[in-house]
Amino acid sequence: MQFGLFTVSDITTDPTTGKARTEHERILAWDAMAKKAEEVGLDVFAIGEHHNPPFFSSSPTTALAHLAAKYPKLLYSTSTTLITTNDPVKIAEDYAMLQHLTDGNIDLMMGRGNTGAVYPWFGKDIRKGIPLAIENYHLLRRLWREEVVNWKGEFRTSLQSFTSTPRPLDDTPPFVWHGSIRSPEIAEQAAYYGDGFFHNNIFWNIEHTQQMVKLYRQRYEHYGHGSADQAIVGLGGHVFMADTEAEAKKFFRPYFDNAPVYGHGPSLEEFEAMTPLTVGTPEQVIEKYLGYADAVGDYQRQLFLVDHAGVPLENVLEQIEILGKEVVPVLRREFEARRPAHVPSDPPTHASLVAEGPDSPFHLVQPVKTREENS
């Protein structure tokens, strides 16, 4: 099973000092975080894409290429690539280039984005978010899997005899996750193509998460990619740890209360009761996260948020150290001990997809078989 970090790339004033780090400081902090993640044996480092303050991560491919060159033991991913406001042609080019630069050590997570103002900045309409996601991703699959593409759709100019360059490394496109918090259409899309489904459930109660993952699993099986429990699932989460729960809460509470994604709503304790947010000891984190396999089934990727809301870098690095040394080894062991033999431990990687060969369904634009076709 893969464990790692994701960042939402916010710049938030530290409520205990009244100071905010600069963009430059926050960008360079990723280097320290990736270095520490590699040192302590985490698997994945994921960066989101945002184009509006207080977020700064507008070019995740640039950052990921830099980090991958320095810390090659990690797998790099996006925690959002905006399939709606980005041109699929540019996504195809950028991530194929990143594949080559990282020797295939990347995957990416597609997301619609939920900031209304961003859509018109890129000439799009948020009311068309779902149709944009569906059309753009299908075009992206064609660009990566067909040498010459002739295409006409609703949301961009047509393509005539177009070849996207560079071609995917080893003629094998990157593995794609579809990230969604609340849209069943995106779970359906992930299932249709046999891709991964990442439910970034940091805001949501477990009942909602169960419902979304169950839908994806059912439809994954319906389309003939394997049994429901073999579907490729990832979850998000947010933790802050200390030697005692009281110590953790005392330190983290002002950051929670001021957080862009949490603050000024339900209390810290209410959020902990409803969501994966865990502020306490490493043992409490282990206990809570072990329960997610009971809730959604055995899954393949768990990413943690640790750098949100202005928490100082030294404390962020301490959290990564605790994750790598105290939490993840136990979770990895316990998750694998309970996993049935027929359920994959890890998501597909570039190496595993290349090993499947060019005739693998992964290389088809539409690798779909319904239950009726199978029978």
PDB file of C-alpha atoms in Angstrom, residues 183-344:
ATOM      1  CA  SER A 183     -19.815  14.162  -7.675  1.00  0.00           C
ATOM      2  CA  PRO A 184     -21.066  10.644  -8.481  1.00  0.00           C
ATOM      3  CA  GLU A 185     -20.501  11.375 -12.165  1.00  0.00           C
ATOM      4  CA  ILE A 186     -16.742  11.440 -11.512  1.00  0.00           C
ATOM      5  CA  ALA A 187     -16.878   8.123  -9.659  1.00  0.00           C
ATOM      6  CA  GLU A 188     -18.717   6.747 -12.687  1.00  0.00           C
ATOM      7  CA  GLN A 189     -16.094   8.165 -15.028  1.00  0.00           C
ATOM      8  CA  ALA A 190     -13.257   6.545 -13.070  1.00  0.00           C
ATOM      9  CA  ALA A 191     -15.073   3.209 -13.120  1.00  0.00           C
ATOM     10  CA  TYR A 192     -15.844   3.423 -16.835  1.00  0.00           C
ATOM     11  CA  TYR A 193     -12.184   3.687 -17.788  1.00  0.00           C
ATOM     12  CA  GLY A 194     -10.879   1.383 -15.070  1.00  0.00           C
ATOM     13  CA  ASP A 195      -8.889   4.246 -13.562  1.00  0.00           C
ATOM     14  CA  GLY A 196      -8.289   4.971  -9.885  1.00  0.00           C
ATOM     15  CA  PHE A 197     -10.779   6.848  -7.706  1.00  0.00           C
ATOM     16  CA  PHE A 198      -9.446   9.183  -5.032  1.00  0.00           C
ATOM     17  CA  HIS A 199     -11.973  10.443  -2.519  1.00  0.00           C
ATOM     18  CA  ASN A 200     -10.305  13.361  -0.795  1.00  0.00           C
ATOM     19  CA  ASN A 201     -12.572  13.108   2.203  1.00  0.00           C
ATOM     20  CA  ILE A 202     -10.998  15.717   4.478  1.00  0.00           C
ATOM     21  CA  PHE A 203     -14.323  17.578   4.731  1.00  0.00           C
ATOM     22  CA  TRP A 204     -16.762  14.685   4.710  1.00  0.00           C
ATOM     23  CA  ASN A 205     -18.317  12.204   7.084  1.00  0.00           C
ATOM     24  CA  ILE A 206     -17.579   8.516   6.650  1.00  0.00           C
ATOM     25  CA  GLU A 207     -21.106   7.706   5.452  1.00  0.00           C
ATOM     26  CA  HIS A 208     -20.640   9.973   2.427  1.00  0.00           C
ATOM     27  CA  THR A 209     -17.217   8.496   1.723  1.00  0.00           C
ATOM     28  CA  GLN A 210     -18.628   4.970   1.922  1.00  0.00           C
ATOM     29  CA  GLN A 211     -21.389   5.855  -0.521  1.00  0.00           C
ATOM     30  CA  MET A 212     -19.039   7.357  -3.101  1.00  0.00           C
ATOM     31  CA  VAL A 213     -16.492   4.540  -2.937  1.00  0.00           C
ATOM     32  CA  LYS A 214     -19.232   1.897  -3.051  1.00  0.00           C
ATOM     33  CA  LEU A 215     -20.652   3.459  -6.218  1.00  0.00           C
ATOM     34  CA  TYR A 216     -17.237   3.460  -7.849  1.00  0.00           C
ATOM     35  CA  ARG A 217     -16.576  -0.160  -6.877  1.00  0.00           C
ATOM     36  CA  GLN A 218     -19.951  -1.349  -8.169  1.00  0.00           C
ATOM     37  CA  ARG A 219     -19.520   0.398 -11.486  1.00  0.00           C
ATOM     38  CA  TYR A 220     -15.896  -0.759 -11.831  1.00  0.00           C
ATOM     39  CA  GLU A 221     -17.162  -4.336 -11.659  1.00  0.00           C
ATOM     40  CA  HIS A 222     -20.086  -3.560 -13.971  1.00  0.00           C
ATOM     41  CA  TYR A 223     -17.676  -2.389 -16.672  1.00  0.00           C
ATOM     42  CA  GLY A 224     -15.679  -5.599 -16.470  1.00  0.00           C
ATOM     43  CA  HIS A 225     -12.406  -4.398 -14.987  1.00  0.00           C
ATOM     44  CA  GLY A 226     -12.441  -6.875 -12.099  1.00  0.00           C
ATOM     45  CA  SER A 227     -14.376  -7.540  -8.939  1.00  0.00           C
ATOM     46  CA  ALA A 228     -15.597  -4.587  -6.899  1.00  0.00           C
ATOM     47  CA  ASP A 229     -13.046  -5.185  -4.164  1.00  0.00           C
ATOM     48  CA  GLN A 230     -10.210  -5.006  -6.725  1.00  0.00           C
ATOM     49  CA  ALA A 231     -11.037  -1.422  -7.731  1.00  0.00           C
ATOM     50  CA  ILE A 232      -8.223   1.075  -7.132  1.00  0.00           C
ATOM     51  CA  VAL A 233      -9.144   3.448  -4.287  1.00  0.00           C
ATOM     52  CA  GLY A 234      -7.300   6.260  -2.540  1.00  0.00           C
ATOM     53  CA  LEU A 235      -8.261   8.396   0.445  1.00  0.00           C
ATOM     54  CA  GLY A 236      -7.096  11.686   1.931  1.00  0.00           C
ATOM     55  CA  GLY A 237      -6.676  12.709   5.531  1.00  0.00           C
ATOM     56  CA  HIS A 238      -5.305  15.365   7.859  1.00  0.00           C
ATOM     57  CA  VAL A 239      -3.331  14.758  11.044  1.00  0.00           C
ATOM     58  CA  PHE A 240      -1.417  16.598  13.717  1.00  0.00           C
ATOM     59  CA  MET A 241       0.368  14.569  16.385  1.00  0.00           C
ATOM     60  CA  ALA A 242       2.124  15.042  19.704  1.00  0.00           C
ATOM     61  CA  ASP A 243       3.013  12.934  22.738  1.00  0.00           C
ATOM     62  CA  THR A 244      -0.429  13.515  24.235  1.00  0.00           C
ATOM     63  CA  GLU A 245      -3.796  14.464  22.785  1.00  0.00           C
ATOM     64  CA  ALA A 246      -3.970  17.524  25.008  1.00  0.00           C
ATOM     65  CA  GLU A 247      -0.594  18.743  23.775  1.00  0.00           C
ATOM     66  CA  ALA A 248      -1.566  18.206  20.130  1.00  0.00           C
ATOM     67  CA  LYS A 249      -4.856  20.052  20.514  1.00  0.00           C
ATOM     68  CA  LYS A 250      -3.302  22.942  22.410  1.00  0.00           C
ATOM     69  CA  PHE A 251      -0.773  23.498  19.633  1.00  0.00           C
ATOM     70  CA  PHE A 252      -3.036  22.896  16.628  1.00  0.00           C
ATOM     71  CA  ARG A 253      -6.297  24.546  17.713  1.00  0.00           C
ATOM     72  CA  PRO A 254      -5.369  28.123  16.693  1.00  0.00           C
ATOM     73  CA  TYR A 255      -4.268  26.833  13.282  1.00  0.00           C
ATOM     74  CA  PHE A 256      -7.512  24.921  12.842  1.00  0.00           C
ATOM     75  CA  ASP A 257      -9.596  27.916  13.860  1.00  0.00           C
ATOM     76  CA  ASN A 258      -7.808  30.066  11.265  1.00  0.00           C
ATOM     77  CA  ALA A 259      -7.568  27.487   8.469  1.00  0.00           C
ATOM     78  CA  PRO A 260      -8.863  28.443   4.993  1.00  0.00           C
ATOM     79  CA  VAL A 261     -10.527  25.050   4.565  1.00  0.00           C
ATOM     80  CA  TYR A 262     -11.799  24.606   8.132  1.00  0.00           C
ATOM     81  CA  GLY A 263     -11.930  27.820  10.085  1.00  0.00           C
ATOM     82  CA  HIS A 264     -14.970  29.683  11.318  1.00  0.00           C
ATOM     83  CA  GLY A 265     -17.277  26.676  11.129  1.00  0.00           C
ATOM     84  CA  PRO A 266     -17.684  23.521  13.243  1.00  0.00           C
ATOM     85  CA  SER A 267     -15.283  23.075  16.125  1.00  0.00           C
ATOM     86  CA  LEU A 268     -12.105  21.039  16.016  1.00  0.00           C
ATOM     87  CA  GLU A 269     -13.805  18.269  17.987  1.00  0.00           C
ATOM     88  CA  GLU A 270     -16.830  18.284  15.658  1.00  0.00           C
ATOM     89  CA  PHE A 271     -14.581  17.994  12.612  1.00  0.00           C
ATOM     90  CA  GLU A 272     -12.655  15.161  14.230  1.00  0.00           C
ATOM     91  CA  ALA A 273     -15.877  13.274  14.878  1.00  0.00           C
ATOM     92  CA  MET A 274     -17.085  13.668  11.287  1.00  0.00           C
ATOM     93  CA  THR A 275     -13.928  13.532   9.160  1.00  0.00           C
ATOM     94  CA  PRO A 276     -10.439  11.951   8.987  1.00  0.00           C
ATOM     95  CA  LEU A 277      -8.940  14.943  10.825  1.00  0.00           C
ATOM     96  CA  THR A 278      -7.085  13.489  13.814  1.00  0.00           C
ATOM     97  CA  VAL A 279      -5.332  15.706  16.340  1.00  0.00           C
ATOM     98  CA  GLY A 280      -3.782  13.538  19.010  1.00  0.00           C
ATOM     99  CA  THR A 281      -1.194  10.819  19.471  1.00  0.00           C
ATOM    100  CA  PRO A 282       0.292   8.533  16.807  1.00  0.00           C
ATOM    101  CA  GLU A 283      -1.697   5.692  18.357  1.00  0.00           C
ATOM    102  CA  GLN A 284      -4.937   7.610  17.854  1.00  0.00           C
ATOM    103  CA  VAL A 285      -4.056   8.245  14.222  1.00  0.00           C
ATOM    104  CA  ILE A 286      -3.327   4.552  13.700  1.00  0.00           C
ATOM    105  CA  GLU A 287      -6.593   3.499  15.332  1.00  0.00           C
ATOM    106  CA  LYS A 288      -8.697   5.924  13.285  1.00  0.00           C
ATOM    107  CA  TYR A 289      -7.133   5.184   9.927  1.00  0.00           C
ATOM    108  CA  LEU A 290      -7.205   1.420  10.351  1.00  0.00           C
ATOM    109  CA  GLY A 291     -10.964   1.820  10.488  1.00  0.00           C
ATOM    110  CA  TYR A 292     -11.115   3.150   6.941  1.00  0.00           C
ATOM    111  CA  ALA A 293     -10.476  -0.251   5.407  1.00  0.00           C
ATOM    112  CA  ASP A 294     -13.488  -1.536   7.344  1.00  0.00           C
ATOM    113  CA  ALA A 295     -15.530   1.400   6.080  1.00  0.00           C
ATOM    114  CA  VAL A 296     -14.624   1.465   2.362  1.00  0.00           C
ATOM    115  CA  GLY A 297     -12.850  -1.863   1.765  1.00  0.00           C
ATOM    116  CA  ASP A 298      -9.167  -2.558   1.280  1.00  0.00           C
ATOM    117  CA  TYR A 299      -7.631   0.350  -0.586  1.00  0.00           C
ATOM    118  CA  GLN A 300      -4.307   1.198  -2.205  1.00  0.00           C
ATOM    119  CA  ARG A 301      -3.274   4.787  -1.395  1.00  0.00           C
ATOM    120  CA  GLN A 302      -3.479   6.968   1.712  1.00  0.00           C
ATOM    121  CA  LEU A 303      -2.282  10.571   1.508  1.00  0.00           C
ATOM    122  CA  PHE A 304      -1.938  12.879   4.507  1.00  0.00           C
ATOM    123  CA  LEU A 305      -2.134  16.668   4.735  1.00  0.00           C
ATOM    124  CA  VAL A 306       0.284  18.107   7.303  1.00  0.00           C
ATOM    125  CA  ASP A 307       1.296  21.586   6.085  1.00  0.00           C
ATOM    126  CA  HIS A 308      -2.006  23.465   6.026  1.00  0.00           C
ATOM    127  CA  ALA A 309      -3.070  26.645   7.822  1.00  0.00           C
ATOM    128  CA  GLY A 310       0.278  28.261   8.551  1.00  0.00           C
ATOM    129  CA  VAL A 311       1.818  25.490  10.656  1.00  0.00           C
ATOM    130  CA  PRO A 312       5.569  26.283  10.825  1.00  0.00           C
ATOM    131  CA  LEU A 313       7.864  24.226   8.615  1.00  0.00           C
ATOM    132  CA  GLU A 314       9.778  22.771  11.564  1.00  0.00           C
ATOM    133  CA  ASN A 315       6.524  21.349  12.913  1.00  0.00           C
ATOM    134  CA  VAL A 316       5.521  20.074   9.473  1.00  0.00           C
ATOM    135  CA  LEU A 317       8.814  18.189   9.192  1.00  0.00           C
ATOM    136  CA  GLU A 318       8.273  16.775  12.667  1.00  0.00           C
ATOM    137  CA  GLN A 319       4.859  15.485  11.571  1.00  0.00           C
ATOM    138  CA  ILE A 320       6.413  13.800   8.526  1.00  0.00           C
ATOM    139  CA  GLU A 321       9.003  12.188  10.786  1.00  0.00           C
ATOM    140  CA  ILE A 322       6.295  10.795  13.083  1.00  0.00           C
ATOM    141  CA  LEU A 323       4.289   9.527  10.133  1.00  0.00           C
ATOM    142  CA  GLY A 324       7.271   7.751   8.615  1.00  0.00           C
ATOM    143  CA  LYS A 325       8.729   6.317  11.810  1.00  0.00           C
ATOM    144  CA  GLU A 326       5.709   5.593  14.023  1.00  0.00           C
ATOM    145  CA  VAL A 327       2.454   5.603  12.061  1.00  0.00           C
ATOM    146  CA  VAL A 328       2.955   4.330   8.521  1.00  0.00           C
ATOM    147  CA  PRO A 329       4.916   1.149   9.414  1.00  0.00           C
ATOM    148  CA  VAL A 330       2.040   0.018  11.633  1.00  0.00           C
ATOM    149  CA  LEU A 331      -0.640   0.965   9.126  1.00  0.00           C
ATOM    150  CA  ARG A 332       1.260  -0.735   6.297  1.00  0.00           C
ATOM    151  CA  ARG A 333       1.647  -3.941   8.271  1.00  0.00           C
ATOM    152  CA  GLU A 334      -1.946  -4.043   9.511  1.00  0.00           C
ATOM    153  CA  PHE A 335      -3.529  -3.138   6.184  1.00  0.00           C
ATOM    154  CA  GLU A 336      -1.557  -5.834   4.376  1.00  0.00           C
ATOM    155  CA  ALA A 337      -2.283  -8.463   7.020  1.00  0.00           C
ATOM    156  CA  ARG A 338      -6.013  -8.121   6.396  1.00  0.00           C
ATOM    157  CA  ARG A 339      -5.900  -7.721   2.589  1.00  0.00           C
ATOM    158  CA  PRO A 340      -7.217 -10.722   0.570  1.00  0.00           C
ATOM    159  CA  ALA A 341      -4.727 -12.186  -1.866  1.00  0.00           C
ATOM    160  CA  HIS A 342      -6.774 -11.212  -4.939  1.00  0.00           C
ATOM    161  CA  VAL A 343      -6.929  -7.519  -3.970  1.00  0.00           C
ATOM    162  CA  PRO A 344      -3.976  -5.440  -5.242  1.00  0.00           C
TER     163      PRO A 344
END
